Amino acid sequence: MNLNNDITIAVKILCNGGLVAFPTETVYGLGADAMNKKATNRIFEIKKRPKNHPLIVHVASVDMAKKIVDDWPQLADKLANKFWPGPMTLVFKKNNLLPECVTGGQNTVAIRIPSNHTALNLLKQFAKNGSGYVAAPSANIYGLLSNTRYWDVKRSIGNYLTTSDFILEGQNCSYGVESTIIDLSSGNLRILRPGGISRNDISDFLNIKIESFDLDDSAPLVPGCSEKHYCPRTPLYVLSFLDQIKKIERFLNEYPKQGRFFYWGFRLIPLKSTQLKQVIAPSDPKEYGRNLYSKLNDLDEENYTSIFFESPPKNFEWEAVNNRLEKASS
Ligand code: TXA
Ligand code: MG
């Protein structure tokens, strides 16, 4: 594999209206030239994603971001200087440069500069040779698991791509959970989705307390507004250590022979059975996040009857992981 060569191919494909799946520091994105309506519409078709779910626009520089925004508050400069390139998405009032389909009919636009070398190189090269604006949701079927590895992307959406599209293999997804989405369009800072950058990182840096965000009817669409999202095919149960013991015991009784179960927790549960495999989960939230989607993808391949995760601590360091687990579980 020659990465520079692959990026050159990917840029050509974007310029020709094809789709490119590429690694970012969070998860793989499925990208199209944001200025090309036909190409961006294909993203919605392939993902089976409702048309009113806006896409994040990825760029290589703050100057490029400013060009598609109507109102750029000072706070955006402060956040961008600190957290870009990186796993932070900012939502602004938009101007009319981007096609409507990218922003799902909203009057706002979500923008991010990724730090992953492969992603950033792709964006830089595409800025030289094309529009430079890459609309990209996570590279997975709507509602199902996000992907952090080339082969997971290939398995999940590969069949829907053509020879005019491309999947880039490159630097690893070092965060493993999606970006933190921060809304700056209303005058107040609101976190719409917890992610790679924690609420503490942001509030410590700005020296303010950030309220928890309650979804209400007026809220813009964020992933997981719909209750189920990020779902594995195998039923996943996320419960406390003690509840998990009771649950697994019940399942072992209900499926005395044919069931196969997997437990991922911070300590082993005191149950022994050939039907139950137990593995210790990372106790560090960053390490856990980095492994979450690849673990779930692997477990889906292993065809367990059910999988059981011990619920992580309920604090801000675990907020993004807890948010994904809540939506992914049965
Ligand atoms: O880490 C990430 O953010 C990854 C990588 C590929 O960048 N992308 C990602 O995209 O997670 P997606 O589409 O799976 O989730 C982004 C969500 C969208 O579902 C959408 O609801 C929300 O961001 N979003 C996009 N534009 C928005 C806007 N103008 N206002 C509010 N939310 C918006
Ligand atoms: Mg997604």
mmCIF file of C-alpha atoms and ligand atoms in Angstrom:
data_model
loop_
_atom_site.group_PDB
_atom_site.id
_atom_site.type_symbol
_atom_site.label_atom_id
_atom_site.label_comp_id
_atom_site.label_asym_id
_atom_site.label_seq_id
_atom_site.Cartn_x
_atom_site.Cartn_y
_atom_site.Cartn_z
ATOM 1 C CA MET A 1 0.000 0.000 0.000
ATOM 2 C CA ASN A 2 1.376 3.420 -0.951
ATOM 3 C CA LEU A 3 -0.539 6.008 1.066
ATOM 4 C CA ASN A 4 0.439 9.062 -1.012
ATOM 5 C CA ASN A 5 -0.594 7.236 -4.119
ATOM 6 C CA ASP A 6 -3.897 6.219 -2.519
ATOM 7 C CA ILE A 7 -4.619 9.804 -1.475
ATOM 8 C CA THR A 8 -4.004 10.956 -5.048
ATOM 9 C CA ILE A 9 -6.499 8.346 -6.270
ATOM 10 C CA ALA A 10 -9.005 9.381 -3.579
ATOM 11 C CA VAL A 11 -8.755 13.047 -4.533
ATOM 12 C CA LYS A 12 -9.394 12.194 -8.190
ATOM 13 C CA ILE A 13 -12.431 10.192 -7.156
ATOM 14 C CA LEU A 14 -13.827 13.073 -5.103
ATOM 15 C CA CYS A 15 -13.239 15.437 -8.045
ATOM 16 C CA ASN A 16 -15.136 13.030 -10.327
ATOM 17 C CA GLY A 17 -18.133 12.878 -7.987
ATOM 18 C CA GLY A 18 -17.292 9.504 -6.438
ATOM 19 C CA LEU A 19 -17.390 8.646 -2.741
ATOM 20 C CA VAL A 20 -14.329 8.113 -0.549
ATOM 21 C CA ALA A 21 -14.441 6.384 2.828
ATOM 22 C CA PHE A 22 -11.510 7.658 4.890
ATOM 23 C CA PRO A 23 -10.178 7.230 8.439
ATOM 24 C CA THR A 24 -10.380 10.144 10.851
ATOM 25 C CA GLU A 25 -9.164 10.245 14.461
ATOM 26 C CA THR A 26 -12.759 9.448 15.529
ATOM 27 C CA VAL A 27 -14.368 6.978 13.115
ATOM 28 C CA TYR A 28 -14.281 6.343 9.364
ATOM 29 C CA GLY A 29 -16.232 8.911 7.325
ATOM 30 C CA LEU A 30 -18.007 8.364 4.005
ATOM 31 C CA GLY A 31 -17.066 11.468 2.050
ATOM 32 C CA ALA A 32 -18.275 13.283 -1.036
ATOM 33 C CA ASP A 33 -17.538 16.671 -2.573
ATOM 34 C CA ALA A 34 -19.935 18.829 -0.525
ATOM 35 C CA MET A 35 -20.448 21.119 -3.530
ATOM 36 C CA ASN A 36 -21.647 18.197 -5.672
ATOM 37 C CA LYS A 37 -25.366 17.496 -5.041
ATOM 38 C CA LYS A 38 -25.442 14.202 -6.880
ATOM 39 C CA ALA A 39 -22.466 12.852 -4.962
ATOM 40 C CA THR A 40 -23.808 13.940 -1.558
ATOM 41 C CA ASN A 41 -27.232 12.486 -2.363
ATOM 42 C CA ARG A 42 -25.583 9.108 -2.886
ATOM 43 C CA ILE A 43 -24.305 9.212 0.695
ATOM 44 C CA PHE A 44 -27.911 9.329 1.929
ATOM 45 C CA GLU A 45 -28.903 6.488 -0.390
ATOM 46 C CA ILE A 46 -26.029 4.215 0.568
ATOM 47 C CA LYS A 47 -26.429 4.837 4.291
ATOM 48 C CA LYS A 48 -30.248 4.658 4.051
ATOM 49 C CA ARG A 49 -30.180 7.866 6.052
ATOM 50 C CA PRO A 50 -33.169 10.235 6.279
ATOM 51 C CA LYS A 51 -32.608 13.287 4.057
ATOM 52 C CA ASN A 52 -33.205 15.713 6.896
ATOM 53 C CA HIS A 53 -30.169 14.500 8.847
ATOM 54 C CA PRO A 54 -27.474 17.062 8.010
ATOM 55 C CA LEU A 55 -23.892 16.039 7.220
ATOM 56 C CA ILE A 56 -20.711 17.355 8.826
ATOM 57 C CA VAL A 57 -18.509 19.300 6.396
ATOM 58 C CA HIS A 58 -14.800 18.525 6.748
ATOM 59 C CA VAL A 59 -12.194 21.115 5.774
ATOM 60 C CA ALA A 60 -8.422 21.590 6.007
ATOM 61 C CA SER A 61 -8.355 25.136 7.418
ATOM 62 C CA VAL A 62 -10.231 27.706 9.500
ATOM 63 C CA ASP A 63 -10.253 30.087 6.516
ATOM 64 C CA MET A 64 -12.146 27.519 4.471
ATOM 65 C CA ALA A 65 -14.585 26.998 7.342
ATOM 66 C CA LYS A 66 -15.263 30.735 7.573
ATOM 67 C CA LYS A 67 -16.219 30.870 3.882
ATOM 68 C CA ILE A 68 -19.344 28.746 4.354
ATOM 69 C CA VAL A 69 -20.474 30.402 7.599
ATOM 70 C CA ASP A 70 -22.713 33.423 7.985
ATOM 71 C CA ASP A 71 -21.826 34.349 11.528
ATOM 72 C CA TRP A 72 -18.445 33.383 13.011
ATOM 73 C CA PRO A 73 -18.406 34.246 16.740
ATOM 74 C CA GLN A 74 -15.159 35.063 18.591
ATOM 75 C CA LEU A 75 -15.688 31.990 20.702
ATOM 76 C CA ALA A 76 -15.217 29.903 17.545
ATOM 77 C CA ASP A 77 -11.683 31.261 17.088
ATOM 78 C CA LYS A 78 -10.883 30.402 20.662
ATOM 79 C CA LEU A 79 -12.198 26.837 20.371
ATOM 80 C CA ALA A 80 -10.692 26.295 16.920
ATOM 81 C CA ASN A 81 -7.244 27.464 18.102
ATOM 82 C CA LYS A 82 -7.347 25.026 20.969
ATOM 83 C CA PHE A 83 -9.122 21.936 19.604
ATOM 84 C CA TRP A 84 -8.628 21.967 15.804
ATOM 85 C CA PRO A 85 -7.445 19.923 14.074
ATOM 86 C CA GLY A 86 -9.223 17.394 16.282
ATOM 87 C CA PRO A 87 -12.418 15.604 17.303
ATOM 88 C CA MET A 88 -14.589 18.715 17.675
ATOM 89 C CA THR A 89 -17.425 19.750 15.351
ATOM 90 C CA LEU A 90 -18.766 23.315 15.510
ATOM 91 C CA VAL A 91 -22.258 24.298 14.352
ATOM 92 C CA PHE A 92 -22.749 27.788 12.860
ATOM 93 C CA LYS A 93 -25.384 29.796 11.049
ATOM 94 C CA LYS A 94 -24.639 29.078 7.398
ATOM 95 C CA ASN A 95 -24.526 31.218 4.277
ATOM 96 C CA ASN A 96 -25.846 29.903 0.949
ATOM 97 C CA LEU A 97 -22.622 28.536 -0.558
ATOM 98 C CA LEU A 98 -23.337 24.899 0.301
ATOM 99 C CA PRO A 99 -26.129 22.948 -1.420
ATOM 100 C CA GLU A 100 -29.241 22.454 0.771
ATOM 101 C CA CYS A 101 -28.930 18.657 0.737
ATOM 102 C CA VAL A 102 -25.692 18.797 2.781
ATOM 103 C CA THR A 103 -27.344 20.659 5.644
ATOM 104 C CA GLY A 104 -30.633 18.752 5.528
ATOM 105 C CA GLY A 105 -32.688 21.912 5.139
ATOM 106 C CA GLN A 106 -31.329 23.504 8.350
ATOM 107 C CA ASN A 107 -30.109 27.100 8.486
ATOM 108 C CA THR A 108 -26.943 25.900 10.211
ATOM 109 C CA VAL A 109 -23.843 23.990 9.165
ATOM 110 C CA ALA A 110 -21.621 21.622 11.154
ATOM 111 C CA ILE A 111 -17.878 21.846 10.399
ATOM 112 C CA ARG A 112 -14.782 19.996 11.519
ATOM 113 C CA ILE A 113 -11.031 19.909 10.815
ATOM 114 C CA PRO A 114 -9.848 16.355 11.563
ATOM 115 C CA SER A 115 -6.352 15.682 12.929
ATOM 116 C CA ASN A 116 -5.861 12.196 11.461
ATOM 117 C CA HIS A 117 -2.949 12.522 8.990
ATOM 118 C CA THR A 118 -4.698 10.578 6.253
ATOM 119 C CA ALA A 119 -7.867 12.644 6.550
ATOM 120 C CA LEU A 120 -6.037 15.956 6.755
ATOM 121 C CA ASN A 121 -3.807 15.126 3.786
ATOM 122 C CA LEU A 122 -6.836 14.125 1.758
ATOM 123 C CA LEU A 123 -8.537 17.430 2.600
ATOM 124 C CA LYS A 124 -5.425 19.478 1.806
ATOM 125 C CA GLN A 125 -4.962 17.781 -1.545
ATOM 126 C CA PHE A 126 -8.660 18.122 -2.350
ATOM 127 C CA ALA A 127 -8.476 21.853 -1.536
ATOM 128 C CA LYS A 128 -5.730 22.153 -4.188
ATOM 129 C CA ASN A 129 -7.476 20.083 -6.831
ATOM 130 C CA GLY A 130 -11.196 20.436 -6.080
ATOM 131 C CA SER A 131 -13.625 22.318 -3.828
ATOM 132 C CA GLY A 132 -11.879 21.217 -0.614
ATOM 133 C CA TYR A 133 -15.235 20.715 1.173
ATOM 134 C CA VAL A 134 -15.933 17.091 2.072
ATOM 135 C CA ALA A 135 -19.382 16.206 3.430
ATOM 136 C CA ALA A 136 -18.996 13.041 5.479
ATOM 137 C CA PRO A 137 -21.148 11.188 7.952
ATOM 138 C CA SER A 138 -19.796 8.097 9.669
ATOM 139 C CA ALA A 139 -19.176 5.292 7.146
ATOM 140 C CA ASN A 140 -21.899 2.837 8.174
ATOM 141 C CA ILE A 141 -25.528 2.002 7.494
ATOM 142 C CA TYR A 142 -27.881 4.398 9.313
ATOM 143 C CA GLY A 143 -28.576 3.276 12.891
ATOM 144 C CA LEU A 144 -25.922 0.545 12.880
ATOM 145 C CA LEU A 145 -22.390 0.393 14.281
ATOM 146 C CA SER A 146 -19.866 3.050 13.323
ATOM 147 C CA ASN A 147 -16.607 1.726 11.948
ATOM 148 C CA THR A 148 -13.017 2.365 12.965
ATOM 149 C CA ARG A 149 -11.210 -0.121 10.699
ATOM 150 C CA TYR A 150 -10.857 -0.557 6.951
ATOM 151 C CA TRP A 151 -12.274 -4.080 6.950
ATOM 152 C CA ASP A 152 -15.290 -3.095 9.037
ATOM 153 C CA VAL A 153 -16.111 -0.361 6.507
ATOM 154 C CA LYS A 154 -15.683 -2.797 3.656
ATOM 155 C CA ARG A 155 -17.997 -5.320 5.301
ATOM 156 C CA SER A 156 -20.639 -2.739 6.211
ATOM 157 C CA ILE A 157 -20.934 -0.612 3.048
ATOM 158 C CA GLY A 158 -18.483 -2.147 0.571
ATOM 159 C CA ASN A 159 -21.254 -3.845 -1.398
ATOM 160 C CA TYR A 160 -22.924 -0.503 -2.109
ATOM 161 C CA LEU A 161 -19.787 1.169 -3.452
ATOM 162 C CA THR A 162 -18.750 0.990 -7.112
ATOM 163 C CA THR A 163 -15.405 1.045 -8.875
ATOM 164 C CA SER A 164 -15.790 4.842 -9.045
ATOM 165 C CA ASP A 165 -15.630 4.984 -5.228
ATOM 166 C CA PHE A 166 -12.748 4.225 -2.857
ATOM 167 C CA ILE A 167 -11.963 3.126 0.694
ATOM 168 C CA LEU A 168 -8.755 4.646 2.039
ATOM 169 C CA GLU A 169 -6.602 2.627 4.376
ATOM 170 C CA GLY A 170 -4.458 4.896 6.529
ATOM 171 C CA GLN A 171 -3.714 6.146 10.020
ATOM 172 C CA ASN A 172 -5.751 4.483 12.797
ATOM 173 C CA CYS A 173 -8.830 6.025 14.389
ATOM 174 C CA SER A 174 -7.115 6.927 17.663
ATOM 175 C CA TYR A 175 -10.206 8.210 19.534
ATOM 176 C CA GLY A 176 -12.681 5.627 18.286
ATOM 177 C CA VAL A 177 -15.841 7.585 19.195
ATOM 178 C CA GLU A 178 -17.309 10.387 17.107
ATOM 179 C CA SER A 179 -16.506 14.070 17.518
ATOM 180 C CA THR A 180 -18.013 16.321 20.177
ATOM 181 C CA ILE A 181 -20.628 18.514 18.476
ATOM 182 C CA ILE A 182 -20.837 22.052 19.863
ATOM 183 C CA ASP A 183 -23.606 24.391 18.720
ATOM 184 C CA LEU A 184 -22.505 28.026 18.434
ATOM 185 C CA SER A 185 -25.409 29.088 16.218
ATOM 186 C CA SER A 186 -27.743 30.315 18.933
ATOM 187 C CA GLY A 187 -25.430 32.626 20.868
ATOM 188 C CA ASN A 188 -25.080 30.115 23.709
ATOM 189 C CA LEU A 189 -22.637 27.251 23.639
ATOM 190 C CA ARG A 190 -24.411 23.894 23.771
ATOM 191 C CA ILE A 191 -23.011 20.398 23.465
ATOM 192 C CA LEU A 192 -25.263 18.499 21.058
ATOM 193 C CA ARG A 193 -23.325 15.243 21.151
ATOM 194 C CA PRO A 194 -20.631 14.203 23.650
ATOM 195 C CA GLY A 195 -17.529 12.891 21.896
ATOM 196 C CA GLY A 196 -13.753 12.757 21.608
ATOM 197 C CA ILE A 197 -13.247 16.003 23.544
ATOM 198 C CA SER A 198 -14.842 15.795 26.975
ATOM 199 C CA ARG A 199 -17.196 18.307 28.560
ATOM 200 C CA ASN A 200 -14.487 18.866 31.215
ATOM 201 C CA ASP A 201 -11.842 19.682 28.586
ATOM 202 C CA ILE A 202 -14.130 22.348 27.152
ATOM 203 C CA SER A 203 -15.394 23.835 30.403
ATOM 204 C CA ASP A 204 -11.889 23.891 31.955
ATOM 205 C CA PHE A 205 -10.498 25.627 28.880
ATOM 206 C CA LEU A 206 -13.261 28.235 28.689
ATOM 207 C CA ASN A 207 -13.581 28.467 32.451
ATOM 208 C CA ILE A 208 -17.378 28.110 32.320
ATOM 209 C CA LYS A 209 -19.827 25.465 33.464
ATOM 210 C CA ILE A 210 -21.537 23.750 30.530
ATOM 211 C CA GLU A 211 -25.062 22.633 31.229
ATOM 212 C CA SER A 212 -26.220 19.219 30.176
ATOM 213 C CA PHE A 213 -28.199 19.360 26.996
ATOM 214 C CA ASP A 214 -31.772 18.154 27.011
ATOM 215 C CA LEU A 215 -33.144 17.335 23.620
ATOM 216 C CA ASP A 216 -36.370 19.180 22.976
ATOM 217 C CA ASP A 217 -38.578 19.621 19.940
ATOM 218 C CA SER A 218 -36.779 22.731 18.767
ATOM 219 C CA ALA A 219 -33.387 21.048 18.861
ATOM 220 C CA PRO A 220 -31.619 20.433 15.572
ATOM 221 C CA LEU A 221 -31.186 16.838 14.544
ATOM 222 C CA VAL A 222 -28.229 15.116 16.075
ATOM 223 C CA PRO A 223 -27.361 11.450 15.656
ATOM 224 C CA GLY A 224 -29.143 9.443 18.222
ATOM 225 C CA CYS A 225 -32.075 11.846 18.520
ATOM 226 C CA SER A 226 -33.718 8.718 17.330
ATOM 227 C CA GLU A 227 -33.362 6.513 20.380
ATOM 228 C CA LYS A 228 -31.618 3.592 18.728
ATOM 229 C CA HIS A 229 -28.288 4.221 17.069
ATOM 230 C CA TYR A 230 -24.804 2.725 16.854
ATOM 231 C CA CYS A 231 -26.414 -0.737 17.138
ATOM 232 C CA PRO A 232 -24.680 -4.081 16.837
ATOM 233 C CA ARG A 233 -26.718 -6.934 15.282
ATOM 234 C CA THR A 234 -26.304 -9.006 18.450
ATOM 235 C CA PRO A 235 -28.516 -7.953 21.380
ATOM 236 C CA LEU A 236 -26.364 -5.916 23.798
ATOM 237 C CA TYR A 237 -27.228 -5.477 27.481
ATOM 238 C CA VAL A 238 -25.467 -2.784 29.480
ATOM 239 C CA LEU A 239 -26.067 -3.189 33.210
ATOM 240 C CA SER A 240 -24.334 -2.764 36.556
ATOM 241 C CA PHE A 241 -22.099 -5.572 37.818
ATOM 242 C CA LEU A 242 -24.729 -7.017 40.173
ATOM 243 C CA ASP A 243 -27.605 -6.753 37.680
ATOM 244 C CA GLN A 244 -25.405 -8.348 35.048
ATOM 245 C CA ILE A 245 -24.806 -11.411 37.270
ATOM 246 C CA LYS A 246 -28.578 -11.905 37.669
ATOM 247 C CA LYS A 247 -29.233 -11.333 33.976
ATOM 248 C CA ILE A 248 -26.557 -13.751 32.769
ATOM 249 C CA GLU A 249 -27.631 -16.379 35.272
ATOM 250 C CA ARG A 250 -31.161 -16.135 33.890
ATOM 251 C CA PHE A 251 -29.959 -16.391 30.288
ATOM 252 C CA LEU A 252 -27.830 -19.451 31.102
ATOM 253 C CA ASN A 253 -30.913 -21.114 32.586
ATOM 254 C CA GLU A 254 -33.113 -20.132 29.652
ATOM 255 C CA TYR A 255 -30.635 -21.379 27.046
ATOM 256 C CA PRO A 256 -29.132 -24.425 28.771
ATOM 257 C CA LYS A 257 -27.237 -25.699 25.706
ATOM 258 C CA GLN A 258 -27.448 -23.626 22.563
ATOM 259 C CA GLY A 259 -26.751 -20.109 23.886
ATOM 260 C CA ARG A 260 -23.298 -18.471 23.633
ATOM 261 C CA PHE A 261 -22.680 -15.384 25.693
ATOM 262 C CA PHE A 262 -19.972 -12.752 26.017
ATOM 263 C CA TYR A 263 -19.287 -10.506 28.995
ATOM 264 C CA TRP A 264 -17.075 -7.376 28.938
ATOM 265 C CA GLY A 265 -16.639 -5.809 32.361
ATOM 266 C CA PHE A 266 -14.198 -4.193 34.743
ATOM 267 C CA ARG A 267 -13.964 -7.368 36.819
ATOM 268 C CA LEU A 268 -14.957 -10.973 36.155
ATOM 269 C CA ILE A 269 -18.366 -12.139 37.339
ATOM 270 C CA PRO A 270 -18.510 -15.179 39.647
ATOM 271 C CA LEU A 271 -20.233 -17.501 37.156
ATOM 272 C CA LYS A 272 -18.542 -20.390 35.396
ATOM 273 C CA SER A 273 -19.993 -21.888 32.233
ATOM 274 C CA THR A 274 -18.605 -23.134 28.935
ATOM 275 C CA GLN A 275 -21.307 -21.011 27.288
ATOM 276 C CA LEU A 276 -19.928 -17.780 28.753
ATOM 277 C CA LYS A 277 -16.760 -16.008 27.684
ATOM 278 C CA GLN A 278 -15.543 -13.216 29.955
ATOM 279 C CA VAL A 279 -13.004 -10.519 29.061
ATOM 280 C CA ILE A 280 -11.811 -7.579 31.182
ATOM 281 C CA ALA A 281 -12.634 -4.189 29.617
ATOM 282 C CA PRO A 282 -10.199 -1.228 29.658
ATOM 283 C CA SER A 283 -10.648 0.862 32.803
ATOM 284 C CA ASP A 284 -9.423 4.020 31.075
ATOM 285 C CA PRO A 285 -12.263 5.813 29.227
ATOM 286 C CA LYS A 286 -10.035 6.827 26.298
ATOM 287 C CA GLU A 287 -8.775 3.286 25.829
ATOM 288 C CA TYR A 288 -12.324 1.948 26.149
ATOM 289 C CA GLY A 289 -13.600 4.444 23.551
ATOM 290 C CA ARG A 290 -10.798 3.575 21.152
ATOM 291 C CA ASN A 291 -11.821 -0.090 21.319
ATOM 292 C CA LEU A 292 -15.603 0.193 21.527
ATOM 293 C CA TYR A 293 -16.728 -0.060 17.886
ATOM 294 C CA SER A 294 -14.025 -2.535 16.853
ATOM 295 C CA LYS A 295 -14.974 -4.731 19.808
ATOM 296 C CA LEU A 296 -18.675 -4.598 18.887
ATOM 297 C CA ASN A 297 -17.862 -5.306 15.244
ATOM 298 C CA ASP A 298 -15.731 -8.306 16.247
ATOM 299 C CA LEU A 299 -18.454 -9.610 18.562
ATOM 300 C CA ASP A 300 -21.039 -9.318 15.770
ATOM 301 C CA GLU A 301 -18.802 -11.511 13.610
ATOM 302 C CA GLU A 302 -18.584 -14.124 16.356
ATOM 303 C CA ASN A 303 -22.341 -14.680 16.397
ATOM 304 C CA TYR A 304 -22.996 -14.661 20.125
ATOM 305 C CA THR A 305 -26.576 -15.133 21.332
ATOM 306 C CA SER A 306 -26.255 -12.017 23.485
ATOM 307 C CA ILE A 307 -23.488 -9.761 24.743
ATOM 308 C CA PHE A 308 -23.281 -8.159 28.183
ATOM 309 C CA PHE A 309 -21.247 -5.051 29.079
ATOM 310 C CA GLU A 310 -20.804 -3.818 32.621
ATOM 311 C CA SER A 311 -21.945 -0.184 32.693
ATOM 312 C CA PRO A 312 -19.021 2.242 33.003
ATOM 313 C CA PRO A 313 -18.916 4.921 35.726
ATOM 314 C CA LYS A 314 -21.400 7.782 35.283
ATOM 315 C CA ASN A 315 -19.078 10.771 35.009
ATOM 316 C CA PHE A 316 -18.028 13.254 32.322
ATOM 317 C CA GLU A 317 -14.891 11.315 31.364
ATOM 318 C CA TRP A 318 -17.169 8.446 30.336
ATOM 319 C CA GLU A 319 -19.954 10.614 28.890
ATOM 320 C CA ALA A 320 -19.325 9.861 25.201
ATOM 321 C CA VAL A 321 -18.942 6.119 25.810
ATOM 322 C CA ASN A 322 -22.072 6.007 28.003
ATOM 323 C CA ASN A 323 -24.034 7.924 25.371
ATOM 324 C CA ARG A 324 -23.081 5.388 22.658
ATOM 325 C CA LEU A 325 -23.731 2.384 24.905
ATOM 326 C CA GLU A 326 -27.149 3.696 25.914
ATOM 327 C CA LYS A 327 -28.200 3.990 22.282
ATOM 328 C CA ALA A 328 -26.606 0.732 21.181
ATOM 329 C CA SER A 329 -28.131 -1.440 23.880
ATOM 330 C CA SER A 330 -31.336 -3.445 23.942
HETATM 331 O O1 TXA B 1 -16.483 12.203 14.336
HETATM 332 C C1 TXA B 1 -17.394 12.509 13.581
HETATM 333 O O2 TXA B 1 -18.122 13.487 13.796
HETATM 334 C C2 TXA B 1 -17.603 11.631 12.356
HETATM 335 C C3 TXA B 1 -16.391 11.797 11.440
HETATM 336 C C4 TXA B 1 -16.531 11.061 10.148
HETATM 337 O O3 TXA B 1 -16.152 13.149 11.226
HETATM 338 N N1 TXA B 1 -18.801 11.987 11.671
HETATM 339 C C5 TXA B 1 -20.037 11.716 12.150
HETATM 340 O O4 TXA B 1 -21.061 12.038 11.280
HETATM 341 O O5 TXA B 1 -20.231 11.209 13.234
HETATM 342 P P1 TXA B 1 -22.557 11.524 11.489
HETATM 343 O O6 TXA B 1 -23.305 12.025 10.313
HETATM 344 O O7 TXA B 1 -22.573 10.092 11.729
HETATM 345 O O8 TXA B 1 -23.002 12.319 12.741
HETATM 346 C C6 TXA B 1 -22.949 13.736 12.692
HETATM 347 C C7 TXA B 1 -24.200 14.327 13.112
HETATM 348 C C8 TXA B 1 -25.359 14.195 12.124
HETATM 349 O O9 TXA B 1 -26.144 13.050 12.289
HETATM 350 C C9 TXA B 1 -26.177 15.398 12.388
HETATM 351 O O10 TXA B 1 -27.367 15.081 13.079
HETATM 352 C C10 TXA B 1 -25.265 16.296 13.204
HETATM 353 O O11 TXA B 1 -24.009 15.723 13.204
HETATM 354 N N2 TXA B 1 -25.268 17.551 12.500
HETATM 355 C C11 TXA B 1 -24.802 17.784 11.258
HETATM 356 N N3 TXA B 1 -25.084 19.027 10.887
HETATM 357 C C12 TXA B 1 -25.724 19.606 11.931
HETATM 358 C C13 TXA B 1 -26.289 20.876 12.156
HETATM 359 N N4 TXA B 1 -26.237 21.827 11.237
HETATM 360 N N5 TXA B 1 -26.888 21.100 13.334
HETATM 361 C C14 TXA B 1 -26.941 20.139 14.279
HETATM 362 N N6 TXA B 1 -26.435 18.907 14.129
HETATM 363 C C15 TXA B 1 -25.833 18.639 12.953
HETATM 364 MG MG MG B 2 -23.069 8.320 12.519
#
